[in-house]
Coordinates of C-alpha atoms in Angstrom, one line a residue:
Chain X
M79 CA -21.3 -32.5 13.0
T80 CA -19.3 -29.3 13.7
L81 CA -19.2 -26.6 11.0
A82 CA -15.6 -27.4 10.3
A83 CA -16.3 -31.1 9.9
S84 CA -19.3 -30.4 7.7
L85 CA -17.1 -28.1 5.5
L86 CA -14.4 -30.8 5.2
S87 CA -17.1 -33.2 4.0
G88 CA -17.7 -30.9 1.1
D89 CA -20.9 -29.1 2.2
R90 CA -21.2 -25.8 0.3
L91 CA -23.5 -24.1 2.7
S92 CA -21.1 -24.8 5.6
L93 CA -18.3 -23.3 3.5
A94 CA -20.3 -20.1 3.0
R95 CA -21.0 -19.9 6.7
V96 CA -17.4 -20.5 7.7
L97 CA -16.3 -17.8 5.2
T98 CA -18.6 -15.3 6.8
Q99 CA -17.3 -16.1 10.3
V100 CA -13.7 -15.9 9.2
E101 CA -14.3 -12.6 7.3
N102 CA -15.8 -11.1 10.4
D103 CA -13.0 -12.4 12.6
T104 CA -15.4 -13.9 15.2
P105 CA -14.2 -16.2 18.0
V106 CA -16.0 -19.0 16.2
G107 CA -14.2 -18.1 13.0
R108 CA -10.8 -18.2 14.7
Q109 CA -11.6 -21.6 16.3
I110 CA -12.6 -23.0 12.9
L111 CA -9.4 -21.7 11.4
D112 CA -7.4 -23.6 14.0
E113 CA -9.4 -26.8 13.2
L114 CA -9.0 -26.4 9.5
F115 CA -5.3 -25.5 9.6
P116 CA -3.9 -29.1 9.5
H117 CA -6.0 -29.8 6.4
A118 CA -4.7 -26.8 4.4
G119 CA -1.4 -26.5 2.4
K120 CA -2.2 -28.4 -0.7
A121 CA -3.9 -25.9 -3.1
H122 CA -2.0 -24.0 -5.8
R123 CA -2.6 -20.4 -5.0
I124 CA -2.5 -18.1 -8.1
G125 CA -2.5 -14.3 -7.7
I126 CA -3.8 -12.1 -10.6
T127 CA -3.1 -8.4 -10.3
G128 CA -3.2 -5.4 -12.6
A129 CA -4.7 -2.0 -13.1
P130 CA -8.5 -1.6 -13.6
G131 CA -9.5 -2.1 -17.2
T132 CA -6.8 -4.6 -18.1
G133 CA -9.3 -7.4 -18.2
K134 CA -8.2 -9.3 -15.1
S135 CA -11.7 -10.5 -14.3
S136 CA -12.2 -12.0 -17.8
L137 CA -8.9 -13.7 -17.6
V138 CA -9.7 -15.2 -14.2
N139 CA -13.0 -16.3 -15.6
Q140 CA -11.3 -18.0 -18.5
L141 CA -8.6 -19.7 -16.3
A142 CA -11.4 -21.0 -14.1
R143 CA -13.2 -22.5 -17.1
H144 CA -10.0 -24.0 -18.3
Y145 CA -9.4 -25.7 -15.0
R146 CA -12.9 -26.9 -15.0
H147 CA -13.0 -28.4 -18.4
T148 CA -9.7 -28.8 -20.1
V149 CA -7.2 -30.2 -17.5
D150 CA -8.8 -33.6 -17.1
G151 CA -12.4 -34.1 -18.3
S152 CA -13.1 -36.9 -15.9
N153 CA -11.7 -35.3 -12.8
P154 CA -11.5 -31.5 -13.2
Y155 CA -9.9 -29.2 -10.6
R156 CA -12.1 -27.6 -8.1
V157 CA -11.6 -23.8 -8.4
A158 CA -12.0 -21.0 -5.8
I159 CA -12.0 -17.4 -6.9
V160 CA -11.2 -14.7 -4.3
A161 CA -11.7 -11.2 -5.7
V162 CA -10.2 -8.6 -3.5
D163 CA -10.7 -4.8 -3.9
P164 CA -8.3 -2.9 -1.7
T165 CA -9.2 0.5 -3.1
S166 CA -12.1 0.8 -0.7
P167 CA -14.3 3.0 -2.9
F168 CA -17.2 5.0 -1.6
T169 CA -19.5 3.1 -3.9
G170 CA -18.8 -0.6 -3.5
G171 CA -16.0 -1.3 -5.9
A172 CA -15.7 -2.0 -9.6
I173 CA -14.3 -5.5 -9.1
L174 CA -17.5 -6.6 -7.3
G175 CA -19.5 -5.4 -10.3
D176 CA -17.3 -7.4 -12.6
R177 CA -18.5 -10.5 -10.9
V178 CA -21.7 -10.5 -12.9
R179 CA -19.5 -11.6 -15.8
M180 CA -18.9 -14.8 -14.0
R181 CA -22.5 -15.9 -14.1
D182 CA -21.8 -18.8 -16.3
L183 CA -19.5 -20.2 -13.7
A184 CA -21.8 -19.6 -10.8
G185 CA -24.0 -22.5 -11.4
D186 CA -21.0 -24.9 -11.4
P187 CA -20.7 -26.7 -8.0
G188 CA -16.9 -27.1 -8.6
V189 CA -16.5 -23.3 -8.5
F190 CA -16.8 -21.0 -5.5
I191 CA -16.5 -17.2 -5.9
R192 CA -16.0 -14.9 -3.0
S193 CA -15.7 -11.0 -3.4
M194 CA -14.1 -9.0 -0.6
A195 CA -13.8 -5.2 -0.3
S196 CA -11.7 -3.3 2.1
R197 CA -13.3 -2.4 5.4
G198 CA -10.9 -0.3 7.5
S199 CA -7.2 -1.1 7.4
L200 CA -5.5 -2.6 4.4
G201 CA -3.3 -4.7 6.7
G202 CA -6.5 -6.2 7.9
L203 CA -7.6 -7.0 4.4
A204 CA -4.4 -9.0 3.7
A205 CA -4.9 -11.0 6.9
T206 CA -8.6 -11.7 6.1
T207 CA -7.7 -12.7 2.5
A208 CA -5.1 -15.1 4.0
A209 CA -7.7 -16.6 6.2
V210 CA -10.3 -17.0 3.4
V211 CA -7.7 -18.6 1.2
Q212 CA -6.8 -21.1 4.0
V213 CA -10.5 -22.0 4.3
F214 CA -10.7 -22.8 0.6
D215 CA -7.5 -24.7 0.8
A216 CA -8.7 -26.9 3.6
A217 CA -12.1 -27.4 1.8
G218 CA -10.2 -29.2 -0.9
F219 CA -10.1 -26.6 -3.7
D220 CA -7.2 -27.5 -6.0
V221 CA -6.7 -24.0 -7.4
I222 CA -7.4 -20.7 -5.7
L223 CA -7.4 -17.7 -8.0
I224 CA -6.8 -14.5 -5.9
E225 CA -7.7 -11.4 -8.0
T226 CA -6.6 -7.9 -6.8
V227 CA -6.9 -4.5 -8.4
G228 CA -4.2 -1.8 -8.4
A229 CA -0.5 -1.5 -7.8
G230 CA 0.0 -0.6 -4.1
Q231 CA 1.3 -2.2 -1.0
A232 CA -2.0 -4.1 -0.5
E233 CA -1.3 -6.0 -3.8
V234 CA 2.2 -6.8 -2.7
D235 CA 0.9 -8.1 0.6
I236 CA -1.8 -10.1 -1.1
A237 CA 0.6 -11.3 -3.8
R238 CA 2.7 -12.9 -1.0
L239 CA -0.1 -15.3 -0.4
A240 CA 0.2 -16.7 -3.9
H241 CA 2.6 -19.4 -5.1
T242 CA 2.4 -17.9 -8.6
T243 CA 1.6 -14.3 -9.3
L244 CA 0.4 -13.1 -12.7
V245 CA 0.6 -9.4 -13.5
V246 CA -1.8 -8.3 -16.2
E247 CA -1.0 -5.3 -18.5
T248 CA -2.5 -4.0 -21.7
P249 CA -0.8 -2.8 -24.9
G250 CA -0.4 0.9 -25.4
L251 CA 0.4 1.9 -21.9
G252 CA 2.5 5.0 -22.3
D253 CA 6.0 5.5 -21.0
D254 CA 4.2 7.4 -18.3
I255 CA 3.2 4.3 -16.6
Q256 CA 6.7 2.9 -16.6
A257 CA 7.1 3.6 -12.8
I258 CA 4.0 1.6 -11.9
K259 CA 5.0 -1.2 -14.2
A260 CA 8.5 -1.4 -12.7
G261 CA 7.1 -1.5 -9.2
I262 CA 4.7 -4.4 -10.0
L263 CA 7.2 -6.3 -12.0
E264 CA 9.0 -7.1 -8.8
I265 CA 6.1 -9.3 -7.7
A266 CA 5.4 -11.0 -11.1
D267 CA 6.1 -14.6 -11.8
V268 CA 4.3 -14.4 -15.2
L269 CA 3.5 -11.3 -17.2
V270 CA 0.3 -11.2 -19.3
I271 CA -0.4 -8.7 -22.0
N272 CA -4.1 -9.0 -22.3
K273 CA -6.1 -7.5 -25.2
A274 CA -3.2 -8.7 -27.3
D275 CA -5.3 -8.1 -30.5
Q276 CA -5.0 -4.3 -29.9
P277 CA -2.4 -2.2 -31.7
G278 CA 1.0 -2.1 -30.0
A279 CA 0.6 -5.5 -28.3
E280 CA 3.8 -6.9 -29.9
A281 CA 5.7 -3.8 -29.1
A282 CA 4.6 -3.9 -25.5
E283 CA 5.5 -7.6 -25.2
R284 CA 8.9 -6.9 -26.6
A285 CA 9.5 -3.8 -24.3
L286 CA 8.6 -5.9 -21.3
R287 CA 10.8 -8.7 -22.3
N288 CA 13.7 -6.4 -22.9
M289 CA 13.1 -4.7 -19.5
L290 CA 13.1 -8.1 -17.8
E291 CA 16.2 -9.3 -19.6
M292 CA 18.1 -6.1 -18.8
N293 CA 17.0 -5.6 -15.2
H294 CA 15.5 -8.7 -13.6
P295 CA 17.7 -10.1 -10.7
A296 CA 16.9 -13.7 -11.8
N297 CA 18.4 -13.2 -15.3
G298 CA 21.3 -15.4 -16.1
T299 CA 21.1 -17.2 -12.7
G300 CA 19.1 -20.2 -13.8
F301 CA 16.3 -18.9 -11.6
W302 CA 12.8 -18.2 -12.9
L303 CA 12.7 -15.3 -15.4
P304 CA 9.1 -14.2 -15.7
P305 CA 7.7 -15.2 -19.2
V306 CA 5.7 -12.6 -21.1
L307 CA 2.5 -13.9 -22.7
G308 CA -0.2 -12.3 -24.9
T309 CA -3.9 -13.2 -24.3
V310 CA -7.3 -12.1 -25.6
A311 CA -9.3 -13.1 -22.5
T312 CA -12.7 -12.2 -24.0
E313 CA -12.2 -14.8 -26.7
G314 CA -10.2 -17.3 -24.6
R315 CA -7.1 -16.8 -26.8
G316 CA -3.8 -17.7 -25.1
V317 CA -5.5 -19.1 -22.0
Q318 CA -4.3 -22.7 -22.6
E319 CA -0.7 -21.4 -23.1
L320 CA -1.1 -19.3 -19.9
A321 CA -2.3 -22.4 -17.9
A322 CA 0.7 -24.3 -19.2
V323 CA 3.1 -21.6 -18.0
I324 CA 1.4 -21.6 -14.6
A325 CA 1.8 -25.3 -14.4
R326 CA 5.5 -25.0 -15.4
H327 CA 6.0 -22.4 -12.6
Q328 CA 4.4 -24.8 -10.1
E329 CA 6.7 -27.5 -11.2
F330 CA 9.7 -25.2 -10.9
L331 CA 8.8 -24.2 -7.4
R332 CA 8.4 -27.9 -6.3
Q333 CA 11.7 -28.9 -7.9
T334 CA 13.7 -26.1 -6.5
G335 CA 12.2 -26.1 -3.0
G336 CA 10.7 -22.7 -3.7
W337 CA 7.2 -24.0 -2.9
H338 CA 8.3 -24.9 0.7
V339 CA 10.2 -21.6 1.1
R340 CA 7.0 -19.6 0.2
E341 CA 4.8 -21.7 2.6
R342 CA 7.3 -21.3 5.4
F343 CA 7.7 -17.5 4.9
L344 CA 3.9 -17.1 4.7
L345 CA 3.2 -19.0 7.9
Q346 CA 6.0 -17.3 9.8
T347 CA 4.7 -13.9 8.7
E348 CA 1.2 -14.8 9.8
M349 CA 2.4 -16.0 13.2
E350 CA 4.5 -12.9 13.7
T351 CA 1.7 -10.6 12.8
I352 CA -0.5 -12.2 15.5
L353 CA 2.3 -12.3 18.0
H354 CA 3.1 -8.6 17.5
A355 CA -0.5 -7.6 18.0
E356 CA -0.8 -9.7 21.1
L357 CA 2.5 -8.3 22.6
V358 CA 1.2 -4.8 22.1
S359 CA -2.2 -5.4 23.5
R360 CA -0.8 -7.2 26.6
W361 CA 1.7 -4.4 27.3
R362 CA -1.1 -1.8 26.8
A363 CA -3.4 -3.6 29.3
A364 CA -0.7 -3.6 31.9
F365 CA 0.4 0.0 31.5
P366 CA -1.4 2.5 33.7
E367 CA -3.8 4.6 31.6
D368 CA -3.1 8.0 33.3
A369 CA 0.7 7.6 32.9
Y370 CA 0.1 6.8 29.2
R371 CA -2.1 9.9 28.7
K372 CA 0.5 12.1 30.5
I373 CA 3.3 11.0 28.2
L374 CA 1.1 11.4 25.1
S375 CA 0.2 14.9 26.1
D376 CA 3.9 15.8 26.7
L377 CA 4.5 14.5 23.2
V378 CA 1.7 16.4 21.6
E379 CA 2.9 19.6 23.3
R380 CA 6.3 18.8 21.9
R381 CA 8.0 18.7 25.3
I382 CA 9.4 15.3 24.4
S383 CA 10.1 13.6 21.1
P384 CA 8.5 10.3 20.0
Y385 CA 11.7 8.4 20.8
Q386 CA 11.9 10.0 24.3
A387 CA 8.2 9.2 24.8
V388 CA 8.9 5.5 24.1
E389 CA 11.9 5.5 26.4
R390 CA 9.6 6.7 29.2
L391 CA 6.9 4.2 28.3
L392 CA 9.4 1.3 28.6
S393 CA 11.5 2.5 31.5
Chain U
M144 CA 28.2 24.6 17.1
T145 CA 26.3 21.2 16.8
L146 CA 24.9 20.1 13.5
A147 CA 21.4 20.7 14.8
A148 CA 22.2 24.2 16.0
S149 CA 23.9 25.0 12.8
L150 CA 20.7 23.8 10.9
L151 CA 18.5 25.9 13.1
S152 CA 20.6 29.0 12.3
G153 CA 19.8 28.5 8.7
D154 CA 22.9 26.8 7.3
R155 CA 22.1 25.0 4.1
L156 CA 25.0 22.6 4.1
S157 CA 24.1 21.4 7.7
L158 CA 20.5 20.9 6.5
A159 CA 21.8 18.6 3.7
R160 CA 24.0 16.7 6.1
V161 CA 21.2 16.2 8.7
L162 CA 18.9 15.0 5.9
T163 CA 21.4 12.3 4.9
Q164 CA 21.8 11.1 8.6
V165 CA 18.1 11.0 9.0
E166 CA 17.5 9.2 5.8
N167 CA 20.0 6.5 6.7
D168 CA 18.5 6.3 10.2
T169 CA 21.9 6.6 11.9
P170 CA 22.2 7.1 15.8
V171 CA 23.4 10.6 15.0
G172 CA 20.3 11.2 12.9
R173 CA 18.0 10.0 15.7
Q174 CA 19.7 12.2 18.2
I175 CA 19.3 15.2 15.9
L176 CA 15.6 14.4 15.4
D177 CA 15.2 14.6 19.2
E178 CA 17.0 17.9 19.3
L179 CA 15.0 19.3 16.4
F180 CA 11.6 18.0 17.6
P181 CA 10.6 21.0 19.9
H182 CA 11.3 23.4 16.9
A183 CA 9.0 21.6 14.5
G184 CA 5.2 21.8 14.2
K185 CA 4.8 25.1 12.3
A186 CA 5.0 24.4 8.6
H187 CA 2.0 23.8 6.4
R188 CA 2.5 20.3 5.0
I189 CA 0.9 19.9 1.6
G190 CA 0.7 16.5 -0.1
I191 CA 0.5 16.1 -3.8
T192 CA -0.4 12.7 -5.2
G193 CA -1.7 11.2 -8.4
A194 CA -0.8 8.7 -11.1
P195 CA 2.4 9.0 -13.3
G196 CA 1.8 11.4 -16.2
T197 CA -0.8 13.7 -14.5
G198 CA 1.8 16.5 -14.3
K199 CA 2.2 16.5 -10.5
S200 CA 5.8 17.6 -10.7
S201 CA 5.0 20.6 -12.9
L202 CA 2.2 21.5 -10.5
V203 CA 4.6 21.3 -7.5
N204 CA 7.0 23.4 -9.4
Q205 CA 4.4 26.1 -10.1
L206 CA 3.1 26.1 -6.5
A207 CA 6.7 26.5 -5.3
R208 CA 7.2 29.5 -7.6
H209 CA 3.9 31.0 -6.5
Y210 CA 4.9 30.7 -2.8
R211 CA 8.3 32.3 -3.6
H212 CA 7.0 35.2 -5.6
T213 CA 3.4 35.9 -5.3
V214 CA 2.4 35.6 -1.7
D215 CA 4.3 38.5 -0.3
G216 CA 7.1 40.0 -2.4
S217 CA 9.0 41.4 0.5
N218 CA 8.9 38.2 2.7
P219 CA 8.2 35.2 0.5
Y220 CA 7.6 31.7 2.0
R221 CA 10.5 29.3 2.3
V222 CA 9.5 26.2 0.4
A223 CA 10.8 22.6 0.8
I224 CA 9.9 19.9 -1.8
V225 CA 10.1 16.2 -0.8
A226 CA 9.5 14.0 -3.8
V227 CA 8.8 10.4 -2.8
D228 CA 8.7 7.5 -5.2
P229 CA 7.3 4.4 -3.4
T230 CA 7.2 2.2 -6.6
S231 CA 10.8 1.1 -6.1
P232 CA 11.5 0.4 -9.7
F233 CA 14.5 -1.5 -11.0
T234 CA 15.8 1.5 -12.7
G235 CA 15.7 4.4 -10.3
G236 CA 12.3 6.0 -10.6
A237 CA 10.5 8.3 -13.0
I238 CA 9.9 10.9 -10.3
L239 CA 13.6 11.5 -9.8
G240 CA 14.1 12.2 -13.5
D241 CA 11.3 14.8 -13.3
R242 CA 13.4 16.8 -10.9
V243 CA 15.4 18.2 -13.8
R244 CA 12.3 20.3 -14.6
M245 CA 12.9 22.1 -11.4
R246 CA 16.3 23.5 -12.4
D247 CA 14.9 27.0 -12.4
L248 CA 14.1 26.7 -8.7
A249 CA 17.3 25.0 -7.7
G250 CA 19.3 28.2 -7.6
D251 CA 16.8 29.8 -5.2
P252 CA 18.2 29.7 -1.6
G253 CA 14.6 29.8 -0.3
V254 CA 13.8 26.4 -2.0
F255 CA 15.2 23.1 -1.0
I256 CA 14.4 19.9 -3.0
R257 CA 14.9 16.4 -1.7
S258 CA 14.1 13.2 -3.8
M259 CA 13.6 9.9 -2.0
A260 CA 13.1 6.4 -3.5
S261 CA 12.0 3.4 -1.8
R262 CA 14.7 1.2 -0.3
G263 CA 13.2 -1.9 1.2
S264 CA 10.0 -1.7 3.1
L265 CA 7.2 0.8 2.3
G266 CA 6.4 1.3 5.9
G267 CA 10.0 2.4 6.3
L268 CA 9.6 4.9 3.5
A269 CA 6.7 6.6 5.2
A270 CA 8.7 6.8 8.5
T271 CA 11.7 8.2 6.7
T272 CA 9.5 10.8 4.9
A273 CA 8.0 11.8 8.2
A274 CA 11.5 12.3 9.7
V275 CA 12.7 14.3 6.6
V276 CA 9.5 16.5 6.8
Q277 CA 10.2 17.1 10.5
V278 CA 13.7 18.3 9.7
F279 CA 12.4 20.8 7.1
D280 CA 9.8 21.9 9.6
A281 CA 12.4 22.6 12.3
A282 CA 14.6 24.3 9.8
G283 CA 11.9 27.0 9.4
F284 CA 10.4 26.1 6.0
D285 CA 6.9 27.6 5.8
V286 CA 5.5 25.2 3.3
I287 CA 6.5 21.6 2.7
L288 CA 5.3 20.1 -0.6
I289 CA 5.3 16.3 -0.3
E290 CA 4.9 14.7 -3.8
T291 CA 4.1 11.0 -4.2
V292 CA 3.3 8.9 -7.2
G293 CA 0.7 6.2 -7.4
A294 CA -2.4 5.1 -5.6
G295 CA -1.5 2.5 -3.0
Q296 CA -1.1 2.2 0.7
A297 CA 2.2 4.0 0.7
E298 CA 0.5 7.1 -0.7
V299 CA -2.2 6.9 2.0
D300 CA 0.5 6.6 4.7
I301 CA 2.4 9.5 3.2
A302 CA -0.8 11.6 2.8
R303 CA -1.3 11.2 6.5
L304 CA 1.7 13.4 7.0
A305 CA 0.1 16.3 5.2
H306 CA -2.4 18.9 6.5
T307 CA -3.7 19.4 3.1
T308 CA -3.7 16.7 0.4
L309 CA -4.1 17.4 -3.3
V310 CA -5.1 14.6 -5.6
V311 CA -4.1 15.3 -9.2
E312 CA -6.1 13.7 -12.1
T313 CA -6.2 14.4 -15.9
P314 CA -9.2 14.6 -18.2
G315 CA -10.1 11.6 -20.3
L316 CA -9.5 9.0 -17.7
G317 CA -11.9 6.2 -18.7
D318 CA -14.6 4.7 -16.5
D319 CA -12.0 1.9 -16.1
I320 CA -10.1 4.0 -13.7
Q321 CA -13.1 4.7 -11.5
A322 CA -11.9 2.3 -8.8
I323 CA -8.6 3.9 -8.4
K324 CA -10.2 7.3 -8.3
A325 CA -12.6 6.3 -5.7
G326 CA -9.8 4.9 -3.5
I327 CA -7.7 8.0 -3.7
L328 CA -10.7 10.4 -3.3
E329 CA -10.9 9.4 0.4
I330 CA -7.6 11.1 1.1
A331 CA -8.2 14.2 -1.0
D332 CA -8.8 17.6 0.5
V333 CA -8.5 19.2 -2.9
L334 CA -9.0 17.6 -6.3
V335 CA -7.0 19.0 -9.2
I336 CA -7.8 18.3 -12.9
N337 CA -4.5 19.1 -14.5
K338 CA -4.1 19.5 -18.2
A339 CA -7.5 21.2 -18.2
D340 CA -7.0 22.4 -21.7
Q341 CA -7.4 18.9 -23.0
P342 CA -10.7 17.6 -24.4
G343 CA -13.0 16.2 -21.7
A344 CA -11.7 18.4 -18.9
E345 CA -15.0 20.0 -18.1
A346 CA -16.8 16.6 -18.2
A347 CA -14.2 15.1 -15.9
E348 CA -14.6 18.0 -13.4
R349 CA -18.3 17.6 -13.5
A350 CA -18.1 13.9 -13.0
L351 CA -15.8 14.3 -10.0
R352 CA -18.0 17.0 -8.5
N353 CA -21.1 14.8 -8.9
M354 CA -19.3 11.8 -7.4
L355 CA -18.3 13.9 -4.4
E356 CA -21.7 15.4 -3.9
M357 CA -23.4 12.0 -4.1
N358 CA -20.9 10.1 -2.0
H359 CA -18.6 12.1 0.1
P360 CA -19.2 11.6 3.9
A361 CA -18.7 15.3 4.5
N362 CA -21.4 16.4 2.2
G363 CA -24.2 18.4 3.9
T364 CA -22.4 18.2 7.3
G365 CA -20.8 21.6 7.1
F366 CA -17.4 19.9 7.0
W367 CA -14.9 20.3 4.2
L368 CA -16.2 19.0 0.8
P369 CA -13.1 18.7 -1.5
P370 CA -13.3 21.4 -4.2
V371 CA -12.5 20.4 -7.8
L372 CA -10.1 22.7 -9.7
G373 CA -8.8 22.8 -13.2
T374 CA -5.2 23.7 -13.9
V375 CA -2.7 23.8 -16.8
A376 CA 0.5 23.5 -14.8
T377 CA 2.8 23.8 -17.8
E378 CA 1.5 27.4 -18.3
G379 CA 0.8 28.2 -14.7
R380 CA -2.9 28.5 -15.3
G381 CA -5.1 28.0 -12.2
V382 CA -2.2 27.9 -9.9
Q383 CA -3.1 31.1 -8.1
E384 CA -6.6 29.8 -7.6
L385 CA -5.3 26.5 -6.3
A386 CA -3.0 28.3 -3.8
A387 CA -6.1 30.3 -2.6
V388 CA -8.0 27.0 -2.0
I389 CA -5.1 25.5 -0.1
A390 CA -4.9 28.6 2.1
R391 CA -8.7 28.3 2.6
H392 CA -8.3 24.7 3.7
Q393 CA -5.5 25.7 6.1
E394 CA -7.8 28.3 7.6
F395 CA -10.6 25.8 7.9
L396 CA -8.3 23.3 9.7
R397 CA -7.2 26.0 12.2
Q398 CA -10.7 27.3 12.9
T399 CA -12.3 23.8 13.4
G400 CA -9.4 22.4 15.4
G401 CA -8.6 19.9 12.7
W402 CA -5.0 21.2 12.5
H403 CA -4.4 20.1 16.1
V404 CA -6.3 16.8 15.6
R405 CA -4.0 15.9 12.6
E406 CA -0.8 16.9 14.5
R407 CA -1.9 14.8 17.5
F408 CA -2.8 11.8 15.4
L409 CA 0.4 11.9 13.5
L410 CA 2.6 12.2 16.6
Q411 CA 0.7 9.4 18.4
T412 CA 1.0 7.1 15.3
E413 CA 4.8 7.8 15.2
M414 CA 5.2 7.1 18.9
E415 CA 3.2 3.9 18.6
T416 CA 5.2 2.6 15.6
I417 CA 8.4 3.0 17.5
L418 CA 6.9 1.5 20.7
H419 CA 5.6 -1.6 18.9
A420 CA 8.9 -2.2 17.2
E421 CA 10.7 -1.9 20.5
L422 CA 8.3 -4.2 22.3
V423 CA 8.8 -6.9 19.7
S424 CA 12.6 -6.6 19.7
R425 CA 12.8 -6.8 23.5
W426 CA 10.5 -9.8 23.6
R427 CA 12.5 -11.5 20.9
A428 CA 15.8 -10.8 22.7
A429 CA 14.5 -12.4 25.9
F430 CA 12.9 -15.5 24.3
P431 CA 15.1 -18.6 23.9
E432 CA 16.1 -19.1 20.3
D433 CA 15.8 -22.9 20.3
A434 CA 12.3 -22.8 21.7
Y435 CA 11.3 -20.3 19.1
R436 CA 12.7 -22.5 16.3
K437 CA 10.9 -25.6 17.7
I438 CA 7.5 -23.7 17.6
L439 CA 8.2 -22.3 14.2
S440 CA 9.0 -25.8 12.9
D441 CA 5.8 -27.2 14.4
L442 CA 3.9 -24.4 12.6
V443 CA 5.6 -25.0 9.2
E444 CA 4.8 -28.8 9.5
R445 CA 1.2 -27.8 10.2
R446 CA 1.1 -29.5 13.6
I447 CA 0.0 -26.3 15.2
S448 CA -1.9 -23.3 13.8
P449 CA -0.5 -19.7 13.9
Y450 CA -2.8 -18.8 16.8
Q451 CA -1.7 -21.9 18.7
A452 CA 1.9 -21.1 18.0
V453 CA 1.4 -17.6 19.5
E454 CA -0.3 -19.1 22.5
R455 CA 2.8 -21.2 23.1
L456 CA 5.2 -18.4 22.6
L457 CA 3.4 -16.2 25.2
S458 CA 2.6 -18.9 27.7

């Protein structure tokens, strides 16, 4: 049996092996991705993003428990967790350390947890995350929770992978943080105020709701206006309500055709990324090395501008 | 006289007009960039980045004053400030509002301030910032202060434009924020603890220094180990020391050849970005539209994988 077939039959060890091949972008990994591709496209991909310290990991933990136990006792969802840390710290990454909190889930055969840190380019990380998510999808996981830390372009790229994106905030964020909030609001389908038992939680919820009602492009159009929910993840409070909102968003996407639009956009983007890289590498292989070096050196000496250099390269 | 020539002669209104053309990426703007290109490459480009509320803008303000008054009374530096807000908020951006604090500089003909917010893609913002910085460079500004907010990929891209990057923190950031700090440390040439009169400042300085000594790849190699400095920007405290460290870093780059390496890397990246876009757009113009649509539809229906789609597109 091939590795892909063995994964499709539900073998956990094969899944782990495939993930390693795919993460390292090996030829075997690419071939397996091709084999798995027709089997993917069914899972509900849920993104969870927010600054460090907002309690994202606890919330992901609780959502996973909920999907394992509450949805349907006789036939619970299979849940994959992909924890992505694009901040590429010297020391390994806080988000990876957080995984120890998930020990209670780790023994459950219906849960698979994979942590990924940035190695090299952030663009590469988004591509690798997409591939890993596809593997879980083909392997038959019903829900894939994609957790990312921070508020930058990497999160936006990774959020594009999700059908439903939760942005997690905490109460008491000063006005200072307004700019970051505004940036991340654009990717949110659901806003979660975690640690809602802390002072200022209701005010934060109200402020976010006002901001959305004033500024969100969807407001008044009948489209999805991101709901604002309070949770206390450490105690599991609000998690059931959150899961209900997530299910409602999934239903909304299916009814409006948004689900298909997101799938289409994602696949087209993935194809174009590969196409562009391939076009560049073919052109580069065909272009004489010494001529390239000469043009580059003229550029660096400021004899020609970047646009003029490209004109010469393509003439 | 052409607009470019008029800018090179020091005309402020022409500078403003050129900046607008370049920001809007007009054909005129591109042509002017080509004309200005041989005149650029002299300015010291200094990046200042950090989370909202760290006092970056005040620090930039103080550095600008310092360069205007303290360096050499008879022949002060000309200073350009480029304030970039990549968080693309609904409401216009906190960093733009901060510019009112710079009113005392605005009357000085040796200072030019330009604020830029994200419109559309973040990649585009980095390219536009690079172009704007080149215009200031050609116009003869000695120092260009590039201020960005946040901690994401956009900052990393914009930091690449700088010879010297300052990362601004404040005391009392919890352990929570460790991940973001670690991410941004990789781009820092100088670490500034602003609001150093607040409790916890010394502890924060010590923690950052320890972290750097333990983890920084440059440690023990004779390369540049980012110094950690305390400042109180609102009172101008520590600004002179900071300017001295910046000058020391510039000297280090010149002596080690790092200056030339950064210039070369930047120009090559700029050229390759233009080249790649052009390769893709030429290929796309030559490929039959209906064949492209057919392959895309096979992909979206999951009959072929993204890699298989690209194989067909290029066969």
